[in-house]
């Protein structure tokens, strides 16, 4: 086992602070990764604060982080796909049963026996898994992704969760080239949705409640921006969309968007509002429209997404922070005060340790 520096929370009301955790010695199929950057996802905050206690209570200490980019420093004897020095990524999953129908189809995100990157029972060491707010991580090679070398690394980290979450439903819906695609909400997820929809060749419309986001939406690739509080502006688009990606995690009127879909149009939810949404059956019946949900993506599709990003030079827009600012970043994320994702520079964790050990 290896002692590894990490930032952890000791309880739902504690800040994240420097800690030491254990990582396993790589088994024959494991890859050991030195973490360079880790994105901050809303799931990190929800888990640290035990806000999802009804579905997955948090076990403390909690080390979050599932948008990991790093370099391979050690490989097990049977690892075939990676070598020391490779640039790699790890997303929300570090293991699954490999045998269920979903795993067989490369849809590990739907496996009933998956192991999440943090706060999931750890099959190797017992206790729970620890995420990317740490110096290094050891992962089964099946769940390690290859990162194109031409991309800006801090901006690659969020692709592992926010990126695949928005890429997967658009890909699944079909070829959106030339189609009219809406993206609801312009945050960490929404800004990636805009970039992908544009790169796929769609006509992209962003829906936002904040008029001051208009300029940025256009810069990110939107062709048009609609202020969703403006009923007249919304009405102009009635029945005209092929596909809408809804990234909003707060309570909102879903029917207002269903009504914008054309025949056989689909709206896919990737945000998770706490309360159930009220859906009008009539809005779905007329127009044969559908409402779906989607969560991250499988390993093959996540690799496809990263390769696509390499070809099209797509990364997330990030604000790079040292890990010492992580608690502050959480407060700002709650207020949506970030464009559009925080990415932690893990060199800051190393230097904190070195300073401490000198004392
Ligand atoms: Zn996430
Ligand atoms: Zn499975």
Coordinates of C-alpha atoms and ligand atoms in Angstrom, one line a residue:
X1 CA 0.0 0.0 0.0
X2 CA 1.0 3.5 -0.6
X3 CA 0.4 6.5 1.6
X4 CA -1.0 9.3 -0.6
X5 CA -1.7 12.9 0.2
X6 CA -5.3 14.0 -0.4
X7 CA -7.8 16.6 0.6
X8 CA -10.7 15.1 2.5
X9 CA -13.8 16.2 4.4
X10 CA -14.2 14.7 7.9
X11 CA -17.9 15.4 8.1
X12 CA -20.8 17.0 6.2
X13 CA -20.0 20.3 7.8
X14 CA -16.2 20.1 7.7
X15 CA -14.1 21.9 5.1
X16 CA -11.8 19.9 2.9
X17 CA -8.3 19.7 4.5
X18 CA -5.0 18.0 3.9
X19 CA -5.1 14.3 4.8
X20 CA -3.3 11.0 4.1
X21 CA -5.0 8.1 2.5
X22 CA -3.9 4.6 1.3
X23 CA -3.7 3.6 -2.3
X24 CA -3.3 -0.1 -3.2
X25 CA -0.1 -1.4 -4.8
X26 CA -1.0 -1.9 -8.4
X27 CA -2.3 -5.4 -9.1
X28 CA -1.4 -7.0 -12.5
X29 CA -4.2 -5.2 -14.3
X30 CA -3.8 -1.8 -12.6
X31 CA -2.4 1.5 -13.7
X32 CA -1.0 3.9 -11.2
X33 CA -1.5 7.5 -12.1
X34 CA 0.1 10.7 -10.9
X35 CA -2.8 13.2 -10.9
X36 CA -2.0 16.5 -12.7
X37 CA -5.5 18.1 -12.7
X38 CA -8.9 17.3 -11.2
X39 CA -12.1 19.2 -12.1
X40 CA -14.6 20.2 -9.5
X41 CA -18.1 18.7 -10.2
X42 CA -21.3 19.5 -8.4
X43 CA -21.4 15.8 -7.4
X44 CA -18.3 16.5 -5.3
X45 CA -20.0 19.1 -3.3
X46 CA -23.3 17.1 -2.9
X47 CA -21.3 14.2 -1.6
X48 CA -19.0 16.1 0.7
X49 CA -22.1 17.7 2.3
X50 CA -24.0 14.5 2.3
X51 CA -26.8 16.1 0.3
X52 CA -27.6 12.8 -1.5
X53 CA -27.9 10.9 1.8
X54 CA -31.2 9.2 0.8
X55 CA -29.6 7.5 -2.2
X56 CA -25.9 7.3 -1.4
X57 CA -25.0 8.4 2.1
X58 CA -21.5 9.7 2.4
X59 CA -18.9 7.8 4.3
X60 CA -16.2 10.0 5.9
X61 CA -13.5 10.9 5.5
X62 CA -14.6 11.7 1.9
X63 CA -12.1 12.5 -0.9
X64 CA -14.1 13.6 -3.9
X65 CA -13.1 14.2 -7.5
X66 CA -14.0 12.3 -10.7
X67 CA -12.6 14.5 -13.4
X68 CA -9.0 13.2 -13.3
X69 CA -6.1 13.8 -15.7
X70 CA -2.7 12.5 -15.0
X71 CA 0.4 10.6 -16.1
X72 CA 1.0 6.8 -15.8
X73 CA 3.8 6.2 -13.3
X74 CA 3.5 2.4 -12.9
X75 CA 1.7 -0.5 -14.5
X76 CA 0.8 -4.0 -13.5
X77 CA 2.4 -7.0 -15.3
X78 CA -0.7 -7.7 -17.5
X79 CA -1.5 -4.2 -18.5
X80 CA -1.4 -4.0 -22.3
X81 CA -2.9 -0.7 -23.2
X82 CA -0.8 1.8 -21.3
X83 CA 2.9 2.4 -20.5
X84 CA 4.7 4.6 -18.0
X85 CA 4.5 8.3 -19.1
X86 CA 1.2 8.0 -21.0
X87 CA -1.3 10.9 -20.5
X88 CA -4.5 9.4 -19.2
X89 CA -7.9 10.3 -17.7
X90 CA -10.3 8.7 -15.2
X91 CA -13.9 9.7 -14.9
X92 CA -16.8 8.7 -12.6
X93 CA -16.2 4.9 -12.7
X94 CA -13.2 2.8 -11.6
X95 CA -14.8 -0.7 -11.8
X96 CA -17.9 -2.7 -12.7
X97 CA -18.8 -6.4 -12.8
X98 CA -17.7 -6.8 -16.5
X99 CA -20.3 -9.5 -16.9
X100 CA -23.8 -7.9 -17.0
X101 CA -25.6 -7.1 -20.3
X102 CA -24.7 -3.4 -19.9
X103 CA -21.0 -4.1 -19.3
X104 CA -21.0 -6.4 -22.3
X105 CA -22.4 -3.6 -24.4
X106 CA -19.8 -1.1 -23.1
X107 CA -22.3 0.7 -21.0
X108 CA -20.5 0.4 -17.7
X109 CA -22.3 3.6 -16.5
X110 CA -25.5 1.5 -16.3
X111 CA -23.9 -1.6 -14.5
X112 CA -25.8 -2.4 -11.3
X113 CA -22.5 -3.4 -9.7
X114 CA -20.3 -0.5 -10.7
X115 CA -17.7 1.1 -8.4
X116 CA -17.8 4.9 -8.5
X117 CA -14.5 6.8 -8.3
X118 CA -15.3 8.1 -4.8
X119 CA -17.7 7.1 -1.9
X120 CA -18.3 3.6 -3.3
X121 CA -17.4 0.3 -1.6
X122 CA -13.7 -0.4 -2.4
X123 CA -13.3 -4.0 -3.4
X124 CA -9.6 -4.0 -2.8
X125 CA -9.0 -2.2 0.5
X126 CA -12.4 -2.2 2.1
X127 CA -14.0 1.1 3.2
X128 CA -14.9 3.4 0.3
X129 CA -13.1 4.6 -2.8
X130 CA -11.2 7.9 -2.7
X131 CA -11.3 10.3 -5.7
X132 CA -9.1 12.7 -7.5
X133 CA -8.3 15.4 -4.9
X134 CA -5.1 13.4 -4.3
X135 CA -1.6 12.9 -5.5
X136 CA -2.2 9.6 -7.2
X137 CA -4.8 7.0 -7.9
X138 CA -4.7 3.3 -8.9
X139 CA -7.3 2.1 -11.4
X140 CA -8.0 -1.1 -13.4
X141 CA -6.8 -0.4 -16.9
X142 CA -10.3 -1.0 -18.3
X143 CA -11.4 2.2 -16.7
X144 CA -8.4 4.3 -17.8
X145 CA -8.8 6.6 -20.8
X146 CA -6.2 7.8 -23.3
X147 CA -6.0 11.6 -23.4
X148 CA -5.0 13.3 -26.7
X149 CA -1.7 15.0 -26.2
X150 CA -2.6 18.2 -28.1
X151 CA -5.2 19.4 -25.6
X152 CA -4.9 22.0 -22.8
X153 CA -4.7 19.7 -19.7
X154 CA -6.6 21.7 -17.1
X155 CA -9.5 21.9 -19.6
X156 CA -9.4 18.2 -20.3
X157 CA -10.3 17.2 -16.7
X158 CA -14.0 18.3 -16.9
X159 CA -14.4 16.3 -20.1
X160 CA -14.3 13.1 -18.0
X161 CA -17.7 14.0 -16.4
X162 CA -19.3 17.2 -17.8
X163 CA -18.0 16.4 -21.3
X164 CA -19.2 12.8 -21.6
X165 CA -22.5 13.7 -19.8
X166 CA -23.4 16.1 -22.7
X167 CA -21.7 14.2 -25.5
X168 CA -23.4 10.9 -24.9
X169 CA -27.1 11.9 -25.2
X170 CA -26.4 13.9 -28.4
X171 CA -24.6 11.0 -30.0
X172 CA -27.3 8.6 -28.9
X173 CA -30.0 10.7 -30.4
X174 CA -28.4 10.4 -33.8
X175 CA -26.8 12.6 -36.4
X176 CA -27.6 16.2 -35.4
X177 CA -25.7 17.8 -38.3
X178 CA -28.0 20.5 -39.7
X179 CA -30.6 19.8 -37.0
X180 CA -32.0 22.4 -34.6
X181 CA -30.6 21.7 -31.1
X182 CA -31.3 23.5 -27.9
X183 CA -29.2 23.6 -24.8
X184 CA -31.0 24.7 -21.6
X185 CA -28.7 26.3 -19.0
X186 CA -25.2 27.6 -19.5
X187 CA -23.1 26.1 -16.7
X188 CA -20.4 23.4 -16.5
X189 CA -22.6 21.0 -18.4
X190 CA -24.4 23.5 -20.7
X191 CA -21.2 25.1 -22.0
X192 CA -19.9 21.7 -23.0
X193 CA -23.2 20.9 -24.7
X194 CA -22.9 24.0 -26.8
X195 CA -19.4 23.2 -27.9
X196 CA -20.3 19.6 -28.9
X197 CA -23.6 20.6 -30.6
X198 CA -21.7 23.2 -32.7
X199 CA -18.9 20.7 -33.5
X200 CA -21.5 18.2 -34.7
X201 CA -22.8 20.8 -37.1
X202 CA -26.1 21.6 -35.5
X203 CA -27.9 24.9 -35.4
X204 CA -27.5 25.7 -31.7
X205 CA -29.8 27.7 -29.5
X206 CA -29.0 28.4 -25.9
X207 CA -31.8 29.0 -23.3
X208 CA -30.8 30.9 -20.3
X209 CA -32.4 33.0 -17.6
X210 CA -29.6 35.5 -17.5
X211 CA -29.3 38.1 -20.3
X212 CA -25.7 38.7 -19.4
X213 CA -24.8 35.2 -20.5
X214 CA -25.8 36.0 -24.1
X215 CA -22.4 37.2 -25.3
X216 CA -20.6 34.2 -23.8
X217 CA -23.1 31.7 -25.3
X218 CA -22.4 33.1 -28.8
X219 CA -18.6 33.0 -28.1
X220 CA -18.9 29.3 -27.1
X221 CA -20.7 28.5 -30.4
X222 CA -24.4 29.2 -30.1
X223 CA -26.1 30.6 -33.1
X224 CA -28.9 32.1 -31.1
X225 CA -29.7 32.8 -27.4
X226 CA -33.2 32.8 -26.0
X227 CA -34.0 34.4 -22.6
X228 CA -36.2 31.7 -21.2
X229 CA -38.2 34.0 -19.0
X230 CA -39.4 35.9 -22.0
X231 CA -42.6 34.1 -23.2
X232 CA -42.7 35.8 -26.6
X233 CA -39.2 34.8 -27.4
X234 CA -39.9 31.2 -26.4
X235 CA -43.2 31.2 -28.4
X236 CA -41.3 32.1 -31.6
X237 CA -39.5 28.7 -31.4
X238 CA -42.6 26.6 -30.7
X239 CA -42.6 23.1 -32.4
X240 CA -39.2 23.8 -34.1
X241 CA -36.5 21.8 -32.3
X242 CA -35.2 18.3 -33.1
X243 CA -33.4 17.8 -29.9
X244 CA -33.0 19.7 -26.6
X245 CA -30.4 19.0 -23.9
X246 CA -31.7 20.1 -20.5
X247 CA -28.8 20.6 -18.1
X248 CA -30.8 22.5 -15.3
X249 CA -30.5 21.0 -11.8
X250 CA -33.0 23.5 -10.3
X251 CA -36.8 23.2 -10.4
X252 CA -38.1 24.5 -13.8
X253 CA -41.0 24.2 -16.2
X254 CA -40.1 21.3 -18.4
X255 CA -43.4 21.7 -20.5
X256 CA -42.2 25.1 -21.7
X257 CA -39.3 23.2 -23.5
X258 CA -41.3 20.1 -24.5
X259 CA -43.6 22.5 -26.5
X260 CA -40.6 23.8 -28.4
X261 CA -40.0 20.3 -29.9
X262 CA -41.1 19.4 -33.4
X263 CA -42.5 16.0 -34.5
X264 CA -40.6 13.1 -32.8
X265 CA -38.4 15.6 -31.1
X266 CA -36.6 14.6 -27.9
X267 CA -35.6 16.4 -24.7
X268 CA -33.0 14.7 -22.6
X269 CA -32.4 15.5 -19.0
X270 CA -28.9 15.5 -17.7
X271 CA -29.4 17.7 -14.7
X272 CA -31.3 16.3 -11.6
X273 CA -33.7 18.6 -9.9
X274 CA -34.5 17.5 -6.4
X275 CA -38.3 17.5 -6.7
X276 CA -40.1 15.5 -9.4
X277 CA -40.9 17.6 -12.6
X278 CA -44.6 18.0 -13.6
X279 CA -44.8 16.7 -17.2
X280 CA -47.8 17.5 -19.3
X281 CA -48.9 14.4 -21.2
X282 CA -50.6 16.5 -23.8
X283 CA -47.3 18.2 -24.6
X284 CA -45.8 14.8 -25.3
X285 CA -48.8 13.3 -27.2
X286 CA -49.1 16.1 -29.7
X287 CA -46.0 15.8 -31.8
X288 CA -45.1 12.3 -30.6
X289 CA -42.4 13.9 -28.5
X290 CA -40.2 12.1 -26.0
X291 CA -38.5 12.8 -22.7
X292 CA -35.4 10.9 -21.7
X293 CA -32.6 10.9 -19.2
X294 CA -28.9 10.2 -19.6
X295 CA -26.0 9.7 -17.2
X296 CA -22.3 10.0 -18.2
X297 CA -21.3 7.4 -20.8
X298 CA -19.7 4.0 -21.1
X299 CA -15.9 3.6 -21.3
X300 CA -15.8 3.1 -25.2
X301 CA -17.9 6.2 -25.7
X302 CA -15.9 8.2 -23.2
X303 CA -12.8 7.3 -25.2
X304 CA -14.6 8.2 -28.5
X305 CA -15.5 11.6 -26.9
X306 CA -11.9 12.3 -25.9
X307 CA -10.7 11.4 -29.4
X308 CA -13.3 13.7 -30.8
X309 CA -12.1 16.5 -28.6
X310 CA -8.6 15.9 -29.7
X311 CA -9.6 16.1 -33.4
X312 CA -11.7 19.2 -32.9
X313 CA -9.6 20.9 -30.2
X314 CA -12.4 20.9 -27.6
X315 CA -11.8 21.4 -23.9
X316 CA -13.8 22.9 -21.1
X317 CA -13.4 26.6 -20.1
X318 CA -11.8 26.4 -16.7
X319 CA -10.5 28.5 -13.9
X320 CA -7.4 26.8 -12.5
X321 CA -7.0 26.9 -8.8
X322 CA -4.6 25.5 -6.2
X323 CA -6.2 22.9 -3.9
X324 CA -5.9 25.3 -1.0
X325 CA -8.7 27.3 -2.6
X326 CA -11.1 24.3 -2.9
X327 CA -13.5 25.3 -0.1
X328 CA -13.8 28.8 -1.5
X329 CA -14.4 27.3 -5.0
X330 CA -17.3 25.3 -3.6
X331 CA -18.9 28.5 -2.3
X332 CA -18.5 30.2 -5.6
X333 CA -19.8 27.1 -7.5
X334 CA -23.0 27.3 -5.5
X335 CA -23.5 30.8 -6.8
X336 CA -22.6 29.8 -10.4
X337 CA -19.6 32.1 -10.1
X338 CA -17.3 30.2 -12.4
X339 CA -16.7 30.1 -16.1
X340 CA -17.4 27.2 -16.4
X341 CA -15.6 24.7 -14.3
X342 CA -12.8 24.8 -11.6
X343 CA -9.8 22.7 -12.3
X344 CA -7.4 22.0 -9.5
X345 CA -3.7 22.1 -10.2
X346 CA -2.4 19.1 -8.2
X347 CA 1.1 20.5 -8.1
X348 CA -0.3 22.7 -5.3
X349 CA -0.9 19.6 -3.2
X350 CA 2.6 18.4 -3.6
X351 CA 4.1 21.7 -2.6
X352 CA 1.9 21.9 0.5
X353 CA 3.2 18.5 1.6
X354 CA 6.8 19.6 0.9
X355 CA 6.4 22.7 2.9
X356 CA 4.8 20.8 5.8
X357 CA 7.5 18.1 5.8
X358 CA 10.2 20.8 6.0
X359 CA 8.7 22.2 9.2
Ligands
LIG1 ZN1 -19.4 14.8 -12.1
LIG2 ZN1 -22.0 -4.8 -15.4

